[in-house]
Amino acid sequence: MTGTTTENQQPGRPRRAARLRIAVLACTVPALCVAGWYGRQALADGHGARPAAVAPSVGEPSDGTRSLPPSTDDASGSPSSADAGGSPSAGSGGPAGSGPLAGRTVLLDPGHNTGNAAHTTEINRPVDIGNARKECDTTGTSTNAGYSEAEYTLDVVHRAREILRARGANVVLTQDGDRPWGPCIDERARIGNTAKADAAVSVHADGAPGSAHGFHVIMPGKVVAGAADTSGIVDPSQRLGVLLRDTFKAGTGEPYATYIGKDGLDTRTDLGGLNLSRVPKVFIECGNMRNAEDAGRMTDPQWRQKAAQAVADALTAYLTAGH
Ligand code: ZN
């Protein structure tokens, strides 16, 4: 195990504060202005208030998806063409090595995979998450009209990748619609570790009862068991989580979850993607796909762009605050 509090410090890097000042002075791009603001806030207040302690929950059946009865975490509907607003273009970004995130590596993890439903044997295989064994992956949820969580997560990640690349980041994805299923949750964590990502965000949407709505960010609790050791990432992940909670609320207008967590934040110790991560990492459940209002937002490409912007801005603020 190598998870220590120094693991994510990178003494060889130039000071981030200097880059931040440059970014703020050159603030002609609204997104960077937002990032600069959040970065300044983070610098000014020691990365914001720690979230209220939230007791880790147990017994959740799948990563990032609360399967409240009746289970809504099955991709029962076939993927639809709700994505009619167009996908972001592949590839993008400014010149390599320039921008406020030059030299930084970000892991984006689009939850689930549209192919998972056709590979139940593979995704049901248990994997070790340190303190338990859990399914390799799950199908994820969908809106009542059949727009799948996996479609949603990959679209938002593509949009966020474009923004982050434009700011100079090296962006690594756990899957890019380029594999028939998965990867498993343990591999999703390993990909970030192997990439030595400076920060990671796993994008999800929830499948709670239809009366529930809102978003929440999930942060890792302390787990030291088997292959899991989150002791080095709990604190930085909390800082990233609070930033993401704030950018997402401000950028999308989505309210905090009404059915879980507190003030849009939750802490869990049962998610393999967090337990096995050695790099600061959070999940975001962007809304409840089974709620009509949330589903309306998530099927709107313009709203997804706002969601992606919020993810990118939180990562930018985190990374330009000296992490
Ligand atoms: Zn999910």
mmCIF file of N, CA and C and ligand atoms in Angstrom, residues 63-65 73 111-112 138 140-141 149 153 203-206 285, ligand 1:
data_model
loop_
_atom_site.group_PDB
_atom_site.id
_atom_site.type_symbol
_atom_site.label_atom_id
_atom_site.label_comp_id
_atom_site.label_asym_id
_atom_site.label_seq_id
_atom_site.Cartn_x
_atom_site.Cartn_y
_atom_site.Cartn_z
ATOM 1 N N ASP A 63 -22.271 0.394 -6.711
ATOM 2 C CA ASP A 63 -21.546 1.647 -6.704
ATOM 3 C C ASP A 63 -22.417 2.771 -7.200
ATOM 4 N N GLY A 64 -22.588 3.756 -6.357
ATOM 5 C CA GLY A 64 -23.163 4.990 -6.832
ATOM 6 C C GLY A 64 -24.653 4.953 -7.099
ATOM 7 N N THR A 65 -25.260 3.865 -6.903
ATOM 8 C CA THR A 65 -26.693 3.817 -7.164
ATOM 9 C C THR A 65 -27.385 3.216 -5.962
ATOM 10 N N ASP A 73 -32.531 0.114 -10.275
ATOM 11 C CA ASP A 73 -31.168 0.159 -10.794
ATOM 12 C C ASP A 73 -30.955 -0.859 -11.899
ATOM 13 N N GLY A 111 -19.848 6.463 -15.129
ATOM 14 C CA GLY A 111 -20.412 5.307 -14.447
ATOM 15 C C GLY A 111 -21.094 4.342 -15.394
ATOM 16 N N HIS A 112 -20.878 3.029 -15.136
ATOM 17 C CA HIS A 112 -21.547 1.956 -15.884
ATOM 18 C C HIS A 112 -21.073 1.916 -17.350
ATOM 19 N N THR A 138 -22.517 -2.607 -12.363
ATOM 20 C CA THR A 138 -23.969 -2.763 -12.471
ATOM 21 C C THR A 138 -24.444 -2.092 -13.752
ATOM 22 N N GLY A 140 -26.653 0.174 -13.960
ATOM 23 C CA GLY A 140 -27.058 1.559 -13.777
ATOM 24 C C GLY A 140 -28.560 1.691 -13.961
ATOM 25 N N THR A 141 -29.027 2.906 -13.834
ATOM 26 C CA THR A 141 -30.458 3.146 -13.921
ATOM 27 C C THR A 141 -30.793 3.800 -15.253
ATOM 28 N N GLU A 149 -28.538 5.703 -17.690
ATOM 29 C CA GLU A 149 -27.498 6.370 -16.909
ATOM 30 C C GLU A 149 -26.159 6.303 -17.633
ATOM 31 N N THR A 153 -23.831 9.428 -18.375
ATOM 32 C CA THR A 153 -22.516 9.649 -17.761
ATOM 33 C C THR A 153 -21.437 9.841 -18.814
ATOM 34 N N VAL A 203 -18.807 10.000 -12.512
ATOM 35 C CA VAL A 203 -20.099 10.632 -12.812
ATOM 36 C C VAL A 203 -21.195 9.570 -12.858
ATOM 37 N N HIS A 204 -22.256 9.825 -12.107
ATOM 38 C CA HIS A 204 -23.395 8.915 -12.038
ATOM 39 C C HIS A 204 -24.694 9.709 -12.022
ATOM 40 N N ALA A 205 -25.788 8.991 -12.138
ATOM 41 C CA ALA A 205 -27.112 9.531 -11.859
ATOM 42 C C ALA A 205 -27.865 8.441 -11.110
ATOM 43 N N ASP A 206 -28.781 8.850 -10.275
ATOM 44 C CA ASP A 206 -29.356 7.896 -9.337
ATOM 45 C C ASP A 206 -30.679 7.330 -9.835
ATOM 46 N N GLU A 285 -23.698 11.990 -7.942
ATOM 47 C CA GLU A 285 -24.997 11.513 -8.424
ATOM 48 C C GLU A 285 -25.740 12.773 -8.845
HETATM 49 ZN ZN ZN B 1 -24.463 4.791 -11.204
#
